[in-house]
PDB file of N, CA and C in Angstrom:
ATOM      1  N   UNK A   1      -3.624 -11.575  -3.146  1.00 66.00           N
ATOM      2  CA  UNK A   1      -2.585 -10.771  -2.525  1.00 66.00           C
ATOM      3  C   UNK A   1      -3.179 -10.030  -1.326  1.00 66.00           C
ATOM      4  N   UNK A   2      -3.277 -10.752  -0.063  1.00 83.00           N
ATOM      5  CA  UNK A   2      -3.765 -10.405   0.991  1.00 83.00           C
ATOM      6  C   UNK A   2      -2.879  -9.353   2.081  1.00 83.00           C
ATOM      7  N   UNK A   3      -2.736  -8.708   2.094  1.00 87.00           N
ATOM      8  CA  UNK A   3      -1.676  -7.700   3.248  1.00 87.00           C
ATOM      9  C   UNK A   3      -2.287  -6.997   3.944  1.00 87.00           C
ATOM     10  N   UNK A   4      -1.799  -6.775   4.954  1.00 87.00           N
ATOM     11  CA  UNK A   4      -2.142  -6.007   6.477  1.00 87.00           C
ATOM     12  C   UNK A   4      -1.084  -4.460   6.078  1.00 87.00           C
ATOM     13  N   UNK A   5      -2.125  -3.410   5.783  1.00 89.00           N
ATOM     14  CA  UNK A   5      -1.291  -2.161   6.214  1.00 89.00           C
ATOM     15  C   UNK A   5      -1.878  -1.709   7.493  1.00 89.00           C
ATOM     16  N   UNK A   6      -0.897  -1.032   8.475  1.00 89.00           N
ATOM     17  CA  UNK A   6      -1.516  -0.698   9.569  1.00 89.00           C
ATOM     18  C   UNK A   6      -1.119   1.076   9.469  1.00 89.00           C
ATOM     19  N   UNK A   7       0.162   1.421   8.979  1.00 91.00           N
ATOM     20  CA  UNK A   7       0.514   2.473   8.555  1.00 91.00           C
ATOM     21  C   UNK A   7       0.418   2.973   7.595  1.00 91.00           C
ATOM     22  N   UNK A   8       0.996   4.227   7.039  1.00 91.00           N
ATOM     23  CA  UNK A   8       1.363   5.183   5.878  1.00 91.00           C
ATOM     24  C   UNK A   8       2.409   4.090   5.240  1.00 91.00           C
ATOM     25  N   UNK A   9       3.433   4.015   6.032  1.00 93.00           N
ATOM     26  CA  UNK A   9       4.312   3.069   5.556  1.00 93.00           C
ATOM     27  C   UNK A   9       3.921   1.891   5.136  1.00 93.00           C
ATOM     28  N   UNK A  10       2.977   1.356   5.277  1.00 93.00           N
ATOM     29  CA  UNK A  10       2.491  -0.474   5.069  1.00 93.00           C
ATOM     30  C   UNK A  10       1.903  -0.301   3.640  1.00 93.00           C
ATOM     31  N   UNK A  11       1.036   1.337   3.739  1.00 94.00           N
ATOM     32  CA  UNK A  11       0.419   1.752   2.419  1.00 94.00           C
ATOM     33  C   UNK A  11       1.044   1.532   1.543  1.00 94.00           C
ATOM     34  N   UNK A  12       2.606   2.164   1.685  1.00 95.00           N
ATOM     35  CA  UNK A  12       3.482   2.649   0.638  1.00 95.00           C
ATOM     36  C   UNK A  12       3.949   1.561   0.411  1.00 95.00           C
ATOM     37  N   UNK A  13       4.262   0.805   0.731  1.00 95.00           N
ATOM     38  CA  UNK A  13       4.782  -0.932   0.243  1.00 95.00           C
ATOM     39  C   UNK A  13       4.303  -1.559  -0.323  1.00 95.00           C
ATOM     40  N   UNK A  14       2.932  -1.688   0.113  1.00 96.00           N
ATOM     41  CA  UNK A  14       2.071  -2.403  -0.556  1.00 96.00           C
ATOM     42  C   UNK A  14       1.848  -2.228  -1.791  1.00 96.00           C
ATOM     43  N   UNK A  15       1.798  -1.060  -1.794  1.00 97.00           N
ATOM     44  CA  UNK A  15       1.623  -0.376  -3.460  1.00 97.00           C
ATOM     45  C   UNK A  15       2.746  -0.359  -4.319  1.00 97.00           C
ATOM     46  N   UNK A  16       3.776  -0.281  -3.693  1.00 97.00           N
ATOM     47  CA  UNK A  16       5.319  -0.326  -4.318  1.00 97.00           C
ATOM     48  C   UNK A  16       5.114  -1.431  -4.942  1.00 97.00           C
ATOM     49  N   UNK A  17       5.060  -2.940  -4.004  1.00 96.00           N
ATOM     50  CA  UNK A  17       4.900  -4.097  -4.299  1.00 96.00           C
ATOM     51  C   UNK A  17       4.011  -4.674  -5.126  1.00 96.00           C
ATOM     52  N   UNK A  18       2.498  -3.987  -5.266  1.00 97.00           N
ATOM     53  CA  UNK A  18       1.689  -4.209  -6.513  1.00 97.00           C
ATOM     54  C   UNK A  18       1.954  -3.600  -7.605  1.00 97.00           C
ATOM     55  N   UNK A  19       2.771  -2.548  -7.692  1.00 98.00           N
ATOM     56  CA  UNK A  19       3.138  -1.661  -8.935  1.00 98.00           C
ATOM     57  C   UNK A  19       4.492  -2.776  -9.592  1.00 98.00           C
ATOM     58  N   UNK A  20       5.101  -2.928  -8.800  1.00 98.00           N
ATOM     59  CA  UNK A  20       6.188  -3.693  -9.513  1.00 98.00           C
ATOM     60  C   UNK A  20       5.803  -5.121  -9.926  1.00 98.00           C
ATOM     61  N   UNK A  21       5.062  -5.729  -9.109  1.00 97.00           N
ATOM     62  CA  UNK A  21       4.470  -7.265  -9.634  1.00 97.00           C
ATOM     63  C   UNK A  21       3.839  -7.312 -10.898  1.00 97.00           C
ATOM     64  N   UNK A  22       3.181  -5.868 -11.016  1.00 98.00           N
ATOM     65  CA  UNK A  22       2.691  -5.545 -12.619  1.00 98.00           C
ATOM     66  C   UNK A  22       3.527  -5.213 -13.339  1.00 98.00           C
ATOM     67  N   UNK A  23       4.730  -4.797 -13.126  1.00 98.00           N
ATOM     68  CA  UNK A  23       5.665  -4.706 -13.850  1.00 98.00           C
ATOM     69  C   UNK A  23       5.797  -3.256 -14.452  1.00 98.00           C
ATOM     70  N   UNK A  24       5.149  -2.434 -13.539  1.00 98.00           N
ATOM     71  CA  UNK A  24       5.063  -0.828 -14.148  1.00 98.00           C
ATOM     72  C   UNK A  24       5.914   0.130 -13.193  1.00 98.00           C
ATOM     73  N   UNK A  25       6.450   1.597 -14.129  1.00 98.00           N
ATOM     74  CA  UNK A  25       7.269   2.114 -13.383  1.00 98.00           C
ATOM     75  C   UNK A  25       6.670   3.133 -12.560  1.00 98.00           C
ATOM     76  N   UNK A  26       7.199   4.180 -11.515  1.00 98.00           N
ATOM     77  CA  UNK A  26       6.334   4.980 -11.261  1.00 98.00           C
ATOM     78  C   UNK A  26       5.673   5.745 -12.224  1.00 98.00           C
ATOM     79  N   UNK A  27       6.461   5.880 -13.287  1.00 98.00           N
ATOM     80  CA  UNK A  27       5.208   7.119 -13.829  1.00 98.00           C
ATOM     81  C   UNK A  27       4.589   6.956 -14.488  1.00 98.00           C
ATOM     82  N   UNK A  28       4.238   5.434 -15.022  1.00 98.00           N
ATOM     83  CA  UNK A  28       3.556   4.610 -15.391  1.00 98.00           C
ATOM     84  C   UNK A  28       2.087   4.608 -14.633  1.00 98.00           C
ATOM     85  N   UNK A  29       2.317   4.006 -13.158  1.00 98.00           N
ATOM     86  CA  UNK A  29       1.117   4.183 -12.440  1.00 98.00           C
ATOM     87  C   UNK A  29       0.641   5.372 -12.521  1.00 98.00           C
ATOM     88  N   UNK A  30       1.836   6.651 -12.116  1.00 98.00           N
ATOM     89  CA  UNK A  30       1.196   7.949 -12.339  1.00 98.00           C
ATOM     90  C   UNK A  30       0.517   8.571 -13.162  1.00 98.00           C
ATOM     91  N   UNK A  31       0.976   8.152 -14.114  1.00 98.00           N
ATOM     92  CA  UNK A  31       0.198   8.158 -15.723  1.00 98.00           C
ATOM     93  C   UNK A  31      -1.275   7.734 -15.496  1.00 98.00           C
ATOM     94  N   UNK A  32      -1.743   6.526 -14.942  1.00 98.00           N
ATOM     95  CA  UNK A  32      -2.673   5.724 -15.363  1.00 98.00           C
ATOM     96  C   UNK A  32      -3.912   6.272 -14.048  1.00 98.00           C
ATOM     97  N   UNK A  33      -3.175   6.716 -13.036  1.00 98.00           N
ATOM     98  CA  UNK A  33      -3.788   7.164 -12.008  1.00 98.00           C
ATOM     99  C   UNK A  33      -4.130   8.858 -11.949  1.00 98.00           C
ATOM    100  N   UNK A  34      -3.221   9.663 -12.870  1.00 98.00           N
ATOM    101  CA  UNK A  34      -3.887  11.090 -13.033  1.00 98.00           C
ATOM    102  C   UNK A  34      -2.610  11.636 -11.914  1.00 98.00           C
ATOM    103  N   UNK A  35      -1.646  11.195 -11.469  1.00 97.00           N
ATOM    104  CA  UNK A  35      -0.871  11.930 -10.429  1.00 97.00           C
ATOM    105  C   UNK A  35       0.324  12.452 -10.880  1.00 97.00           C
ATOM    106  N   UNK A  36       0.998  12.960 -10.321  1.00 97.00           N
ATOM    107  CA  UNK A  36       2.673  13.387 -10.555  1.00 97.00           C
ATOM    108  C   UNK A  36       3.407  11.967 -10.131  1.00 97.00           C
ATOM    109  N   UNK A  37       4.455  11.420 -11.207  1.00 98.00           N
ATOM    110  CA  UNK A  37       5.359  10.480 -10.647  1.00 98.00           C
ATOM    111  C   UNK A  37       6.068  11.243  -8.988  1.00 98.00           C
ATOM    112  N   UNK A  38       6.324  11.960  -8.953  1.00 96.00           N
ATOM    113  CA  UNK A  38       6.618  12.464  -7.634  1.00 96.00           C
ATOM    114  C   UNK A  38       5.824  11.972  -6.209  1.00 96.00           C
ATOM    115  N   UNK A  39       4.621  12.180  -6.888  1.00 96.00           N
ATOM    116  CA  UNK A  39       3.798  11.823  -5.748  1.00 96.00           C
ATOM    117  C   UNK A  39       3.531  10.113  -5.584  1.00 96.00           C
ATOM    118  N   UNK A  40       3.758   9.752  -6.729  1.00 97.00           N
ATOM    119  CA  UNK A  40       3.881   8.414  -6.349  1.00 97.00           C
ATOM    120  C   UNK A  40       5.310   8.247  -5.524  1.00 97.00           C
ATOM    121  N   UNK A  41       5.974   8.042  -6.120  1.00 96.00           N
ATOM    122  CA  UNK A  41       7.058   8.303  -5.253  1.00 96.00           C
ATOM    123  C   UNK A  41       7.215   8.654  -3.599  1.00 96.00           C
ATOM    124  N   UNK A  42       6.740   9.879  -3.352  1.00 95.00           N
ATOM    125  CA  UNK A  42       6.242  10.016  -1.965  1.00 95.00           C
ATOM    126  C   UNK A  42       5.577   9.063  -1.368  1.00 95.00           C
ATOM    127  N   UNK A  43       4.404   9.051  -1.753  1.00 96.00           N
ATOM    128  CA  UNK A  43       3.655   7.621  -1.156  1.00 96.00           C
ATOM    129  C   UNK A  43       4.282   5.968  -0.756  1.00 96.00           C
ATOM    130  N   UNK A  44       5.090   5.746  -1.709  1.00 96.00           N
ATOM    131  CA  UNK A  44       5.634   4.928  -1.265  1.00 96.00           C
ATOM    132  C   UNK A  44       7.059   4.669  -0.397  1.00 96.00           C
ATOM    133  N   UNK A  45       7.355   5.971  -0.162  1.00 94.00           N
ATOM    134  CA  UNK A  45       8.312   6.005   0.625  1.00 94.00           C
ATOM    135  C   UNK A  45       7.928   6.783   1.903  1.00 94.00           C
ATOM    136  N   UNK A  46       6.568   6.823   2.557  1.00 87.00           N
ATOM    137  CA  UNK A  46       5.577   7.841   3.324  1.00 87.00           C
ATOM    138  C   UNK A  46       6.272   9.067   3.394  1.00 87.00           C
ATOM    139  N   UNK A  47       7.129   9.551   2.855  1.00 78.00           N
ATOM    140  CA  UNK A  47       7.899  11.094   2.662  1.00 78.00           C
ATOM    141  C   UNK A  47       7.011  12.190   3.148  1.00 78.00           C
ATOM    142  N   UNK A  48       5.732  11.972   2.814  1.00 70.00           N
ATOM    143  CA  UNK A  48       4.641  13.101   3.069  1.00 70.00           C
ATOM    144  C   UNK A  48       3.402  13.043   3.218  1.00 70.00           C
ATOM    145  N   UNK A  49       2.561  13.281   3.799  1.00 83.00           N
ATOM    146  CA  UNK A  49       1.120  12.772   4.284  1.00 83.00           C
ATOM    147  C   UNK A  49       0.323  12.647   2.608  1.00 83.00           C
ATOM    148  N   UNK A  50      -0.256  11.986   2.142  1.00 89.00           N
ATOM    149  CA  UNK A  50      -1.087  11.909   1.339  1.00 89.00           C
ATOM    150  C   UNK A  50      -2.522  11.888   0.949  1.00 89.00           C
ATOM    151  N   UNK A  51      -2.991  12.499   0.179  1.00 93.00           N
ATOM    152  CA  UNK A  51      -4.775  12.836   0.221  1.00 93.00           C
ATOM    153  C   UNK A  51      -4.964  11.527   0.357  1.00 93.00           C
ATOM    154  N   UNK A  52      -6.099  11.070   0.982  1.00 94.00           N
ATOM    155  CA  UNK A  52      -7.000   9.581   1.205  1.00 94.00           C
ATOM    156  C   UNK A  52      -7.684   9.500  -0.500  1.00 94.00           C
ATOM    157  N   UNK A  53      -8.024  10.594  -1.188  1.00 96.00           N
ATOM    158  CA  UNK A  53      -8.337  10.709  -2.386  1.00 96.00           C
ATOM    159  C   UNK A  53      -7.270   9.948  -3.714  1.00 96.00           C
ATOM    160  N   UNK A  54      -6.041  10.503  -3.298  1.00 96.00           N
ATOM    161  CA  UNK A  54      -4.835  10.138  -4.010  1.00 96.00           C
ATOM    162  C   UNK A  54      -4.240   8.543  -4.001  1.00 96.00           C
ATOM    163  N   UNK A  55      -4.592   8.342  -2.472  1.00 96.00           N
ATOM    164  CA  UNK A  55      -4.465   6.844  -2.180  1.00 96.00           C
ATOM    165  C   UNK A  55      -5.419   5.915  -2.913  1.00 96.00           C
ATOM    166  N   UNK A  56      -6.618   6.058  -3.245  1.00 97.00           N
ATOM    167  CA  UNK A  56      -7.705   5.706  -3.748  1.00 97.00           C
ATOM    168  C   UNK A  56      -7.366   5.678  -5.127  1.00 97.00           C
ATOM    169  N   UNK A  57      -7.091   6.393  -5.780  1.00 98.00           N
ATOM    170  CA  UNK A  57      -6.809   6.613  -7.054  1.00 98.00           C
ATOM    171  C   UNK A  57      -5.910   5.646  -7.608  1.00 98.00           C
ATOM    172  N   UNK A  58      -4.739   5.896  -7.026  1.00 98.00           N
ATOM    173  CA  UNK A  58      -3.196   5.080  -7.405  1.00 98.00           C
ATOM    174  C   UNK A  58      -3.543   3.470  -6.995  1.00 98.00           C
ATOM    175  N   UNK A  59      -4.679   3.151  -6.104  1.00 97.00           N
ATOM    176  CA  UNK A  59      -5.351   1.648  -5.767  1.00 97.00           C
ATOM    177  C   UNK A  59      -6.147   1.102  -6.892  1.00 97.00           C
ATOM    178  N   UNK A  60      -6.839   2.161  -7.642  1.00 98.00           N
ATOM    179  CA  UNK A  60      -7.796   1.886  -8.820  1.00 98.00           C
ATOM    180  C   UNK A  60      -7.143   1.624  -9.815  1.00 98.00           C
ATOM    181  N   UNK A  61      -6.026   2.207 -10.189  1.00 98.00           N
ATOM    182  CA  UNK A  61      -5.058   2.151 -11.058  1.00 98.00           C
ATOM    183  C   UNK A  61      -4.305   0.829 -11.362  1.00 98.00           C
ATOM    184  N   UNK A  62      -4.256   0.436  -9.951  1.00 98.00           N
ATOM    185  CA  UNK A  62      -3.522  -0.952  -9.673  1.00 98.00           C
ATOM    186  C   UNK A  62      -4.407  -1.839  -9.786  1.00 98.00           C
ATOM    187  N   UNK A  63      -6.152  -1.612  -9.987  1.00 97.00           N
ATOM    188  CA  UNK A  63      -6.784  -2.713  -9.600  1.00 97.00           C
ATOM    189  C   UNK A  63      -7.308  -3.377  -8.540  1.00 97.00           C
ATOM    190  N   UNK A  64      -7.040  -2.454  -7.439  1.00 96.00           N
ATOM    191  CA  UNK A  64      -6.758  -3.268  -5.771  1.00 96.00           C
ATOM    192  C   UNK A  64      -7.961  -2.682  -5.071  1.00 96.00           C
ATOM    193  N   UNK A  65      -8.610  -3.053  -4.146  1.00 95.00           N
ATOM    194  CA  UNK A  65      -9.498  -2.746  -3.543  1.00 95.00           C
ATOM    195  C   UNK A  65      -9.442  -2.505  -1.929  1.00 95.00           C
ATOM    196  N   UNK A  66      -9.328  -1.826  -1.568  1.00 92.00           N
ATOM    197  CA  UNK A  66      -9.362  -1.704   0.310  1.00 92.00           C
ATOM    198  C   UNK A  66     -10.740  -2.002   1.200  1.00 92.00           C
ATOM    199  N   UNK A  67     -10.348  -3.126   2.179  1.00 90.00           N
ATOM    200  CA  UNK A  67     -11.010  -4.412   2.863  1.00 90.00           C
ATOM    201  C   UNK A  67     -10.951  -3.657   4.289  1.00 90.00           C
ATOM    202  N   UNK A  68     -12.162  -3.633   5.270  1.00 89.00           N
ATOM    203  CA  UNK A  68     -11.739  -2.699   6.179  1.00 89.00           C
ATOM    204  C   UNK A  68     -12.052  -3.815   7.243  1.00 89.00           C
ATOM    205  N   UNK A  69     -11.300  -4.873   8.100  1.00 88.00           N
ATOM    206  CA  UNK A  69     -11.596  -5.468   8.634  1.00 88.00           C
ATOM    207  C   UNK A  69     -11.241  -5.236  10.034  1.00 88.00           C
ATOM    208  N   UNK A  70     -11.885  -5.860  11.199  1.00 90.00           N
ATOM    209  CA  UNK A  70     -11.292  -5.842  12.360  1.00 90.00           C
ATOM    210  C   UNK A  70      -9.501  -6.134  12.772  1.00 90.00           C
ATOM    211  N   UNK A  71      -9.467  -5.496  13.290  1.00 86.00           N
ATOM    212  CA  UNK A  71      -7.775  -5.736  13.531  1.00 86.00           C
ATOM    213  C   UNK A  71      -7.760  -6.989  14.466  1.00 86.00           C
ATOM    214  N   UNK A  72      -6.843  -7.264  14.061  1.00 82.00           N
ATOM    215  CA  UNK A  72      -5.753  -8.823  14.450  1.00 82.00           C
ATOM    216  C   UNK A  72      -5.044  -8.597  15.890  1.00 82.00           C
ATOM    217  N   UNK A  73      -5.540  -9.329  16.561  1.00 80.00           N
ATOM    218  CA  UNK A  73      -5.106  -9.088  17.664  1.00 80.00           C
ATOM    219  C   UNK A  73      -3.508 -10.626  18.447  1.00 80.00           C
ATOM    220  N   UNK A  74      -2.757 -10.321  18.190  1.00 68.00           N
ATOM    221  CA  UNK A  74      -1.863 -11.848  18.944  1.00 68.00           C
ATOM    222  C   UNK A  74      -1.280 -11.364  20.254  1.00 68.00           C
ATOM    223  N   UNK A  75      -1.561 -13.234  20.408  1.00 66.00           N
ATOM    224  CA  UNK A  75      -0.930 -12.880  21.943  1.00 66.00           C
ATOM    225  C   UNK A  75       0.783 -13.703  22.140  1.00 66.00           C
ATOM    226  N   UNK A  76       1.374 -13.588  23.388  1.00 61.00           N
ATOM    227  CA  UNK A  76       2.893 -13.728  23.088  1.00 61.00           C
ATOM    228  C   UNK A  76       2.731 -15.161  22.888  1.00 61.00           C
ATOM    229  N   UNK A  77       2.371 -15.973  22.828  1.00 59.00           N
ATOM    230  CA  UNK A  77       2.234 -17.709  22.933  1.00 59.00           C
ATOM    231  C   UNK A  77       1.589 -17.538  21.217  1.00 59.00           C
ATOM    232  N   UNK A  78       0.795 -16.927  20.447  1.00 58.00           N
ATOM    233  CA  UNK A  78       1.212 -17.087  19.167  1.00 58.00           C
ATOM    234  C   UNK A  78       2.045 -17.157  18.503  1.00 58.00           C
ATOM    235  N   UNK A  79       3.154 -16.346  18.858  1.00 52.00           N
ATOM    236  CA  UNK A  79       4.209 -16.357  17.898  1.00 52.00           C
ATOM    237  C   UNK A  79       5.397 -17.500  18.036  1.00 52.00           C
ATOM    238  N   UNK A  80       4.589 -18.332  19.212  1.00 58.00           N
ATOM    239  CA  UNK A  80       5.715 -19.783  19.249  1.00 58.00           C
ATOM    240  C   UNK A  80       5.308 -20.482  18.290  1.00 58.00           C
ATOM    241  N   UNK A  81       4.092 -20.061  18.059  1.00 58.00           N
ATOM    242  CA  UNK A  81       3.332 -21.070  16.662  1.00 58.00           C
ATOM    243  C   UNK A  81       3.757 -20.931  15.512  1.00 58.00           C
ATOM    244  N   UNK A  82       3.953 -19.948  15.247  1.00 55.00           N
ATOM    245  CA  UNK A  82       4.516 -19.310  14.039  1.00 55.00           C
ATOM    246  C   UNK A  82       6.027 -20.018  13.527  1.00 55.00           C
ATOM    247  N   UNK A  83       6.678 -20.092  14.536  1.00 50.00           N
ATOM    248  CA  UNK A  83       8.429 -21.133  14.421  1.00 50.00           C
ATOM    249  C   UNK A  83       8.347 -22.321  14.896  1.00 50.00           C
TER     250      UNK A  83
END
C-alpha cells in the first residue's frame, strides 16, 4: 500500500483508508494508539494541526511505516501517458 501524502490532508486519508481496510473504527485505532477518538477524527479530516508525535503513534497502531523519499516531479507530456 504505496501512497504519496504531500499534505495534512493526504495524511488524513491515508490513515482513514488504512484504518478502514483493517476494518477498525475510530476509537478502535484510538484505543490501540493511546489517543482520544476525537483526535483521530481530527486527523483525518485535517480539522486541526496535529503533534508529528500523534501522527507517529496512530501509524504504529496501524502498522505503517513513513518512507521519506525524494519528491516526484511530472512534466505536462506525462500525463498524456497516463490516458
Amino acid at each position: 500500500m504505496d501512497q504519496i501524502a504531500r499534505t495534512p490532508k493526504d495524511i488524513g486519508t491515508v490513515l482513514r483508508n488504512a484504518r478502514k481496510a483493517q476494518g477498525l473504527t475510530q476509537g478502535e485505532l484510538a484505543a490501540r494508539a493511546g489517543v482520544w477518538q476525537r483526535t483521530v477524527s481530527n486527523i483525518e479530516t485535517s480539522s486541526s494541526g496535529a503533534k508529528l508525535e500523534t501522527v507517529f503513534d496512530l501509524l504504529a497502531a496501524l502498522d505503517l511505516e513513513l518512507h521519506i523519499v525524494p519528491r516526484s516531479k511530472m512534466k505536462p507530456g506525462d500525463l498524456e501517458d497516463i490516458f
